[in-house]
Amino acid sequence: MPDLSIGLMSGTSLDGVDGVLADFDATPLRVLAHATAGFDPALRAELLALNTPGGHDELHRAQLAANALVRVYAQVVHELLRQAGVAASQVRAIGAHGQTVRHRPQLFDGTGYTVQLNQPALLAELTGIDVVADFRTRDVAAGGQGAPLAPFFHRGMFGRPGRVVGVLNIGGISNLTVLRPDGSQIGFDCGPGNALLDAWTQRHTGRPYDDRGAWAAGGQVDAALLQDLLAESYFAAPPPKSTGRDLFHPDWLAARLAPHAGLAPQAVQATLAELTARCCADDVGRYQPGLPDLVVCGGGALNDHLLARLRALLPGTRVVSSAEAGLPPLQVEAAAFAWLARQCVQREPLALESTTGARGARVLGAVWPA
Ligand SMILES: Nc1ncnc2c1ncn2[C@@H]1O[C@H](COP(=O)(O)OP(=O)(O)O)[C@@H](O)[C@H]1O
Ligand SMILES: [Mg+2]
């Protein structure tokens, strides 16, 4: 019997939506379809603007942006069903992550919050499928960081009995999972992934991202700037920890660039790529020195220059794209949310303590029945 779920991920890169339709009757899973949709420039600009406090009538704008986002989600769902020749009634659930616009766990009153813009009720209306959403808030309520959640899926997908395996997801932000043979795992956000690289590329070349990292690869890393960037206290803080555009924002870069005025844009790009590679490689060195295998996923796995830098910085580690480990880079996070949706509808708790810092195991997500 097929056991079908859909996962929809729109991450901090704000590049659009990745969706997968997966069959969990196969072990670990079989992807029946993968579809993507970009955001139109107005929606992207509005989602980006809502990441930054300020502006007029944010509550109103957030709700309309969520409606627009969910219309893109629905398009992706219909495309997945069409590709796979599957009817909506055959799909158990859609896991819809939503768009993170603020991530401030454990702050202010001690609980803090994380906000994913989403409109699961509208998505249930538009698709006729049960929707699971709001995965992160229960974890935050239980004292956790609300992130990362993908490590639980990484174990089933990339774990190998008796071996330590690292999984590095390079989305807008980068996060590292270390799967240990005793069944324990650590997972946390390393720092920037593609977000600063994309913003700099857009500003100086007009392209959405640095294809395969070619522009960065042709530039000279500036050691002084790199040192100033790596001085950010987030990098040295111990896990559990998570971050987002709240911290690694173009203004964060602008403040640190100021003393280095006059650097060529390409040198800055090379240095930003080195920052991403260094913060990830340094974390491997700190928390799992001698790691034998590192599986890289997320759009950053398509950046040849980043992969080359990771290999150079981690000479003892076999660094491979997730495609070589069974799942193409842009499908991993979406598949994780298909899996998380299934966990939720089955009321399966996740042991969050070592990953997010939550007080105990919890069922994550809430269901909007079709
Ligand atoms: N061919 C490529 N070369 C370099 N970078 C790429 C390529 N394809 C995608 N990317 C990067 O991956 C990002 C999207 O990654 P993704 O995993 O979807 O991140 P997120 O989960 O934050 O949305 C793009 O914004 C871009 O920076
Ligand atoms: Mg994306």
Short mmCIF file of C-alpha atoms and ligand atoms in Angstrom, two decimals:
data_model
loop_
_atom_site.label_atom_id
_atom_site.label_comp_id
_atom_site.label_asym_id
_atom_site.label_seq_id
_atom_site.Cartn_x
_atom_site.Cartn_y
_atom_site.Cartn_z
CA MET A 1 0.00 0.00 0.00
CA PRO A 2 1.49 3.37 -0.95
CA ASP A 3 1.87 5.76 1.98
CA LEU A 4 1.96 9.17 0.31
CA SER A 5 2.80 12.55 1.80
CA ILE A 6 3.78 15.87 0.30
CA GLY A 7 6.38 18.23 1.73
CA LEU A 8 6.60 21.91 0.82
CA MET A 9 9.65 23.92 1.80
CA SER A 10 10.32 27.59 1.26
CA GLY A 11 13.48 28.47 3.08
CA THR A 12 15.43 31.55 4.05
CA SER A 13 16.97 31.85 0.58
CA LEU A 14 13.53 33.07 -0.54
CA ASP A 15 14.20 31.44 -3.91
CA GLY A 16 10.70 29.91 -3.99
CA VAL A 17 9.09 26.62 -3.08
CA ASP A 18 10.41 23.07 -3.38
CA GLY A 19 7.82 20.32 -3.18
CA VAL A 20 8.11 16.55 -3.17
CA LEU A 21 5.53 13.81 -3.24
CA ALA A 22 7.03 10.84 -1.45
CA ASP A 23 5.98 7.28 -0.77
CA PHE A 24 7.03 6.18 2.72
CA ASP A 25 6.03 2.59 2.08
CA ALA A 26 9.51 2.26 0.55
CA THR A 27 12.54 2.44 2.88
CA PRO A 28 13.62 5.12 3.52
CA LEU A 29 11.27 6.62 0.94
CA ARG A 30 10.63 6.91 -2.77
CA VAL A 31 10.21 10.35 -4.34
CA LEU A 32 7.42 10.14 -6.92
CA ALA A 33 7.60 13.78 -8.00
CA HIS A 34 9.57 16.96 -7.38
CA ALA A 35 8.26 20.37 -8.41
CA THR A 36 9.38 23.91 -7.78
CA ALA A 37 7.87 27.35 -8.20
CA GLY A 38 9.60 30.69 -7.88
CA PHE A 39 8.07 33.70 -6.14
CA ASP A 40 7.08 36.60 -8.33
CA PRO A 41 9.25 39.62 -7.55
CA ALA A 42 6.51 41.46 -5.63
CA LEU A 43 5.87 38.51 -3.29
CA ARG A 44 9.58 37.95 -2.77
CA ALA A 45 10.11 41.62 -1.97
CA GLU A 46 7.21 41.62 0.48
CA LEU A 47 8.43 38.45 2.26
CA LEU A 48 11.89 39.95 2.47
CA ALA A 49 10.51 43.24 3.80
CA LEU A 50 8.49 41.39 6.45
CA ASN A 51 11.74 39.87 7.74
CA THR A 52 12.75 43.27 9.05
CA PRO A 53 10.80 44.99 11.83
CA GLY A 54 9.15 48.24 10.84
CA GLY A 55 6.97 49.41 8.00
CA HIS A 56 3.27 50.09 7.93
CA ASP A 57 0.55 47.63 9.08
CA GLU A 58 2.68 44.50 9.22
CA LEU A 59 -0.19 42.31 10.50
CA HIS A 60 -2.33 43.07 7.47
CA ARG A 61 0.54 42.67 5.04
CA ALA A 62 1.66 39.42 6.69
CA GLN A 63 -1.79 37.85 6.24
CA LEU A 64 -2.00 38.81 2.58
CA ALA A 65 1.56 37.61 1.96
CA ALA A 66 0.62 34.29 3.61
CA ASN A 67 -2.41 33.94 1.30
CA ALA A 68 -0.19 34.63 -1.72
CA LEU A 69 2.45 32.16 -0.49
CA VAL A 70 -0.13 29.43 -0.06
CA ARG A 71 -1.42 29.97 -3.59
CA VAL A 72 2.11 29.18 -4.78
CA TYR A 73 2.12 26.13 -2.48
CA ALA A 74 -1.18 24.95 -4.01
CA GLN A 75 0.26 25.30 -7.52
CA VAL A 76 3.20 23.10 -6.51
CA VAL A 77 0.84 20.51 -4.99
CA HIS A 78 -1.25 20.34 -8.16
CA GLU A 79 1.89 19.98 -10.25
CA LEU A 80 3.14 17.13 -8.03
CA LEU A 81 -0.20 15.29 -8.30
CA ARG A 82 -0.21 15.77 -12.07
CA GLN A 83 3.37 14.53 -12.50
CA ALA A 84 2.78 11.42 -10.40
CA GLY A 85 -0.75 10.74 -11.70
CA VAL A 86 -2.01 10.64 -8.11
CA ALA A 87 -5.39 11.89 -6.82
CA ALA A 88 -5.59 14.27 -3.85
CA SER A 89 -7.59 11.65 -1.93
CA GLN A 90 -4.62 9.26 -2.06
CA VAL A 91 -2.33 11.65 -0.18
CA ARG A 92 -2.27 11.35 3.58
CA ALA A 93 -1.01 14.86 4.34
CA ILE A 94 0.83 17.92 3.14
CA GLY A 95 3.58 19.25 5.39
CA ALA A 96 3.73 22.97 4.69
CA HIS A 97 6.62 24.71 6.38
CA GLY A 98 5.57 28.32 5.75
CA GLN A 99 7.94 31.24 5.34
CA THR A 100 10.03 32.19 8.35
CA VAL A 101 9.96 35.96 8.82
CA ARG A 102 11.10 36.17 12.46
CA HIS A 103 13.04 33.66 14.51
CA ARG A 104 13.61 34.78 18.12
CA PRO A 105 13.33 31.63 20.26
CA GLN A 106 14.11 31.71 24.00
CA LEU A 107 14.38 35.51 24.03
CA PHE A 108 12.43 38.33 25.68
CA ASP A 109 10.11 36.48 28.10
CA GLY A 110 12.28 33.35 28.05
CA THR A 111 10.06 31.53 25.53
CA GLY A 112 10.36 33.93 22.62
CA TYR A 113 8.81 33.01 19.31
CA THR A 114 9.32 31.88 15.76
CA VAL A 115 6.98 33.05 13.00
CA GLN A 116 6.34 31.14 9.78
CA LEU A 117 3.88 32.97 7.57
CA ASN A 118 1.40 30.39 6.35
CA GLN A 119 -2.30 29.93 5.71
CA PRO A 120 -2.89 26.19 6.14
CA ALA A 121 -6.66 26.59 6.15
CA LEU A 122 -6.56 28.12 2.68
CA LEU A 123 -4.15 25.43 1.51
CA ALA A 124 -6.56 22.73 2.72
CA GLU A 125 -9.35 24.51 0.80
CA LEU A 126 -7.26 24.75 -2.36
CA THR A 127 -5.99 21.16 -2.35
CA GLY A 128 -8.55 19.00 -0.53
CA ILE A 129 -5.70 17.35 1.41
CA ASP A 130 -5.04 17.44 5.19
CA VAL A 131 -2.44 20.09 5.87
CA VAL A 132 0.10 19.94 8.68
CA ALA A 133 1.78 23.24 9.54
CA ASP A 134 3.27 25.20 12.43
CA PHE A 135 5.97 22.60 13.09
CA ARG A 136 8.30 24.85 15.03
CA THR A 137 6.10 26.57 17.59
CA ARG A 138 5.55 23.57 19.87
CA ASP A 139 9.26 23.05 20.13
CA VAL A 140 9.72 26.72 21.09
CA ALA A 141 6.89 26.39 23.63
CA ALA A 142 8.76 23.43 25.12
CA GLY A 143 11.86 25.57 25.60
CA GLY A 144 13.60 24.66 22.34
CA GLN A 145 15.12 26.61 19.49
CA GLY A 146 12.38 25.48 17.08
CA ALA A 147 15.19 24.43 14.74
CA PRO A 148 16.66 22.51 13.14
CA LEU A 149 14.00 19.85 12.58
CA ALA A 150 15.43 18.10 9.53
CA PRO A 151 18.01 16.06 11.55
CA PHE A 152 15.28 13.58 12.53
CA PHE A 153 14.66 12.87 8.89
CA HIS A 154 18.38 12.88 8.08
CA ARG A 155 18.88 9.86 10.33
CA GLY A 156 16.40 7.73 8.42
CA MET A 157 17.63 8.99 5.07
CA PHE A 158 21.42 9.17 5.44
CA GLY A 159 22.24 7.34 8.68
CA ARG A 160 24.44 4.24 8.44
CA PRO A 161 24.59 1.60 11.14
CA GLY A 162 27.75 1.77 13.22
CA ARG A 163 29.04 4.90 11.50
CA VAL A 164 29.18 8.62 12.18
CA VAL A 165 27.64 10.60 9.33
CA GLY A 166 27.44 14.37 9.00
CA VAL A 167 24.71 16.08 6.99
CA LEU A 168 25.23 19.70 6.04
CA ASN A 169 22.27 21.58 4.64
CA ILE A 170 23.31 24.80 2.92
CA GLY A 171 20.15 26.81 2.38
CA GLY A 172 19.92 30.52 3.13
CA ILE A 173 21.35 29.52 6.51
CA SER A 174 23.56 26.44 6.92
CA ASN A 175 22.88 23.71 9.43
CA LEU A 176 24.85 20.66 10.45
CA THR A 177 23.54 17.32 11.70
CA VAL A 178 25.90 14.73 13.16
CA LEU A 179 24.36 11.27 13.34
CA ARG A 180 26.19 9.13 15.87
CA PRO A 181 26.18 5.33 15.93
CA ASP A 182 24.64 5.19 19.43
CA GLY A 183 21.46 6.71 17.96
CA SER A 184 22.15 10.19 19.32
CA GLN A 185 22.55 13.18 17.11
CA ILE A 186 23.40 16.82 17.32
CA GLY A 187 22.01 19.43 14.97
CA PHE A 188 22.31 23.20 14.91
CA ASP A 189 22.66 26.16 12.57
CA CYS A 190 26.29 26.94 11.69
CA GLY A 191 25.66 30.42 10.31
CA PRO A 192 25.13 31.91 6.89
CA GLY A 193 24.66 29.58 3.93
CA ASN A 194 23.63 31.24 0.69
CA ALA A 195 21.70 34.25 2.01
CA LEU A 196 24.57 36.75 2.06
CA LEU A 197 26.11 35.28 -1.10
CA ASP A 198 22.80 35.69 -2.94
CA ALA A 199 22.25 39.25 -1.70
CA TRP A 200 25.76 40.32 -2.76
CA THR A 201 25.44 38.62 -6.15
CA GLN A 202 22.08 40.25 -6.79
CA ARG A 203 23.40 43.66 -5.87
CA HIS A 204 26.55 43.51 -7.99
CA THR A 205 25.65 41.30 -10.94
CA GLY A 206 21.84 41.38 -11.10
CA ARG A 207 21.76 37.58 -11.17
CA PRO A 208 19.76 35.72 -8.49
CA TYR A 209 22.75 33.66 -7.31
CA ASP A 210 26.36 32.91 -8.16
CA ASP A 211 25.91 29.93 -10.46
CA ARG A 212 28.18 27.10 -9.29
CA GLY A 213 30.14 29.69 -7.32
CA ALA A 214 32.11 30.71 -10.40
CA TRP A 215 32.21 34.41 -9.51
CA ALA A 216 33.48 33.71 -5.99
CA ALA A 217 36.01 31.21 -7.31
CA GLY A 218 37.60 33.91 -9.48
CA GLY A 219 38.02 36.34 -6.56
CA GLN A 220 40.66 36.71 -3.89
CA VAL A 221 39.64 36.04 -0.27
CA ASP A 222 40.42 39.05 1.92
CA ALA A 223 41.93 37.68 5.12
CA ALA A 224 41.24 40.78 7.22
CA LEU A 225 37.56 40.92 6.24
CA LEU A 226 37.20 37.18 6.80
CA GLN A 227 38.62 37.56 10.28
CA ASP A 228 36.18 40.38 11.08
CA LEU A 229 33.25 38.29 9.82
CA LEU A 230 34.32 35.23 11.81
CA ALA A 231 34.53 37.39 14.96
CA GLU A 232 30.69 37.27 15.17
CA SER A 233 29.93 35.78 18.58
CA TYR A 234 27.27 33.42 17.16
CA PHE A 235 30.00 31.21 15.67
CA ALA A 236 31.67 30.51 19.01
CA ALA A 237 28.41 30.00 20.96
CA PRO A 238 27.72 26.37 21.89
CA PRO A 239 24.66 24.50 20.55
CA PRO A 240 21.73 24.21 20.81
CA LYS A 241 21.50 27.31 18.65
CA SER A 242 19.69 28.49 15.56
CA THR A 243 19.74 31.65 13.54
CA GLY A 244 18.25 33.33 10.51
CA ARG A 245 17.99 36.50 8.56
CA ASP A 246 17.35 38.25 11.88
CA LEU A 247 21.11 38.12 12.45
CA PHE A 248 22.76 37.38 9.09
CA HIS A 249 21.15 40.26 7.29
CA PRO A 250 22.75 42.53 4.65
CA ASP A 251 23.04 45.20 7.39
CA TRP A 252 25.18 42.78 9.40
CA LEU A 253 27.51 42.56 6.42
CA ALA A 254 27.42 46.30 5.72
CA ALA A 255 28.54 47.10 9.27
CA ARG A 256 31.49 44.71 9.01
CA LEU A 257 32.41 45.84 5.51
CA ALA A 258 32.66 49.50 6.47
CA PRO A 259 36.31 49.35 7.59
CA HIS A 260 37.18 47.48 4.38
CA ALA A 261 35.83 50.02 1.89
CA GLY A 262 37.51 49.75 -1.47
CA LEU A 263 37.50 45.95 -1.70
CA ALA A 264 36.43 44.75 -5.14
CA PRO A 265 32.91 43.22 -5.14
CA GLN A 266 34.35 39.92 -6.38
CA ALA A 267 36.80 39.79 -3.46
CA VAL A 268 33.89 40.30 -1.08
CA GLN A 269 32.01 37.46 -2.78
CA ALA A 270 35.04 35.19 -2.46
CA THR A 271 35.30 36.12 1.22
CA LEU A 272 31.59 35.47 1.83
CA ALA A 273 31.91 32.04 0.23
CA GLU A 274 34.90 31.37 2.47
CA LEU A 275 32.85 32.49 5.48
CA THR A 276 30.14 29.95 4.67
CA ALA A 277 32.69 27.17 4.11
CA ARG A 278 34.68 28.11 7.22
CA CYS A 279 31.76 28.35 9.64
CA CYS A 280 30.57 24.89 8.56
CA ALA A 281 34.01 23.27 8.48
CA ASP A 282 34.99 24.83 11.82
CA ASP A 283 31.86 23.34 13.39
CA VAL A 284 32.72 19.90 12.05
CA GLY A 285 36.18 20.31 13.56
CA ARG A 286 34.74 21.44 16.89
CA TYR A 287 31.97 18.89 17.33
CA GLN A 288 33.01 15.86 15.28
CA PRO A 289 36.72 16.03 14.48
CA GLY A 290 37.78 13.33 12.05
CA LEU A 291 34.25 13.00 10.64
CA PRO A 292 34.56 10.38 7.88
CA ASP A 293 31.53 11.30 5.75
CA LEU A 294 29.73 14.57 5.14
CA VAL A 295 26.61 14.61 2.94
CA VAL A 296 25.83 18.10 1.61
CA CYS A 297 22.31 19.14 0.64
CA GLY A 298 20.36 22.33 -0.01
CA GLY A 299 21.06 24.64 -2.92
CA GLY A 300 24.60 25.19 -1.64
CA ALA A 301 25.40 21.63 -2.73
CA LEU A 302 25.06 22.91 -6.32
CA ASN A 303 27.77 25.50 -5.65
CA ASP A 304 30.94 23.74 -6.87
CA HIS A 305 33.18 26.35 -5.32
CA LEU A 306 31.64 25.87 -1.85
CA LEU A 307 32.04 22.10 -2.14
CA ALA A 308 35.66 22.51 -3.22
CA ARG A 309 36.35 24.79 -0.26
CA LEU A 310 34.71 22.34 2.15
CA ARG A 311 36.86 19.53 0.76
CA ALA A 312 39.99 21.65 1.15
CA LEU A 313 39.12 22.63 4.74
CA LEU A 314 38.17 19.05 5.72
CA PRO A 315 40.91 16.94 4.13
CA GLY A 316 40.07 13.77 6.07
CA THR A 317 36.37 13.89 5.28
CA ARG A 318 34.60 12.45 2.24
CA VAL A 319 32.36 15.37 1.19
CA VAL A 320 29.60 14.32 -1.24
CA SER A 321 26.44 15.86 -2.61
CA SER A 322 23.29 14.27 -1.21
CA ALA A 323 22.52 13.19 -4.79
CA GLU A 324 25.23 10.55 -4.32
CA ALA A 325 23.56 9.46 -1.07
CA GLY A 326 20.13 8.91 -2.58
CA LEU A 327 18.32 12.26 -2.66
CA PRO A 328 19.06 15.33 -4.82
CA PRO A 329 20.04 18.46 -2.82
CA LEU A 330 16.87 20.48 -3.43
CA GLN A 331 14.59 17.59 -2.41
CA VAL A 332 16.00 16.90 1.04
CA GLU A 333 14.30 19.61 3.10
CA ALA A 334 10.98 19.20 1.29
CA ALA A 335 11.13 15.44 1.88
CA ALA A 336 11.88 16.15 5.55
CA PHE A 337 8.61 18.08 5.86
CA ALA A 338 6.67 15.33 4.10
CA TRP A 339 8.10 12.99 6.73
CA LEU A 340 7.40 15.42 9.59
CA ALA A 341 3.77 15.75 8.43
CA ARG A 342 3.44 11.99 8.57
CA GLN A 343 4.95 11.91 12.06
CA CYS A 344 2.39 14.51 13.16
CA VAL A 345 -0.69 12.75 11.82
CA GLN A 346 0.53 9.54 13.44
CA ARG A 347 1.09 11.47 16.68
CA GLU A 348 4.68 10.33 16.79
CA PRO A 349 6.74 12.44 19.18
CA LEU A 350 10.29 13.44 18.28
CA ALA A 351 13.08 13.30 20.86
CA LEU A 352 14.09 16.92 20.52
CA GLU A 353 16.36 17.45 23.52
CA SER A 354 19.81 17.10 21.93
CA THR A 355 18.88 18.92 18.75
CA THR A 356 16.70 21.89 19.63
CA GLY A 357 17.16 21.93 23.40
CA ALA A 358 13.45 21.37 24.09
CA ARG A 359 12.55 19.85 27.46
CA GLY A 360 11.42 16.53 26.05
CA ALA A 361 9.84 14.63 23.20
CA ARG A 362 6.88 16.34 21.53
CA VAL A 363 4.55 15.86 18.57
CA LEU A 364 5.30 18.76 16.24
CA GLY A 365 2.76 20.49 14.02
CA ALA A 366 -0.96 21.01 13.88
CA VAL A 367 -3.47 19.52 11.44
CA TRP A 368 -5.97 21.36 9.25
CA PRO A 369 -8.23 18.53 7.99
CA ALA A 370 -9.26 18.59 4.35
N1 LIG B 1 23.54 26.10 -9.55
C1 LIG B 1 23.72 26.74 -8.38
N2 LIG B 1 24.91 27.30 -8.09
C2 LIG B 1 25.13 27.95 -6.93
N3 LIG B 1 24.19 28.11 -6.01
C3 LIG B 1 22.98 27.58 -6.23
C4 LIG B 1 22.67 26.87 -7.43
N4 LIG B 1 21.37 26.46 -7.36
C5 LIG B 1 20.89 26.90 -6.18
N5 LIG B 1 21.84 27.58 -5.50
C6 LIG B 1 21.73 28.26 -4.22
O1 LIG B 1 20.80 27.59 -3.43
C7 LIG B 1 19.82 28.51 -2.92
C8 LIG B 1 18.54 27.78 -2.68
O2 LIG B 1 18.80 26.77 -1.77
P1 LIG B 1 17.67 26.14 -0.86
O3 LIG B 1 18.20 24.86 -0.35
O4 LIG B 1 16.38 26.15 -1.60
O5 LIG B 1 17.63 27.19 0.32
P2 LIG B 1 16.39 27.57 1.23
O6 LIG B 1 15.98 26.31 1.91
O7 LIG B 1 16.94 28.59 2.16
O8 LIG B 1 15.34 28.11 0.31
C9 LIG B 1 19.77 29.59 -3.97
O9 LIG B 1 19.29 30.80 -3.42
C10 LIG B 1 21.23 29.67 -4.38
O10 LIG B 1 21.95 30.47 -3.48
MG MG B 2 14.62 27.22 -1.30
#
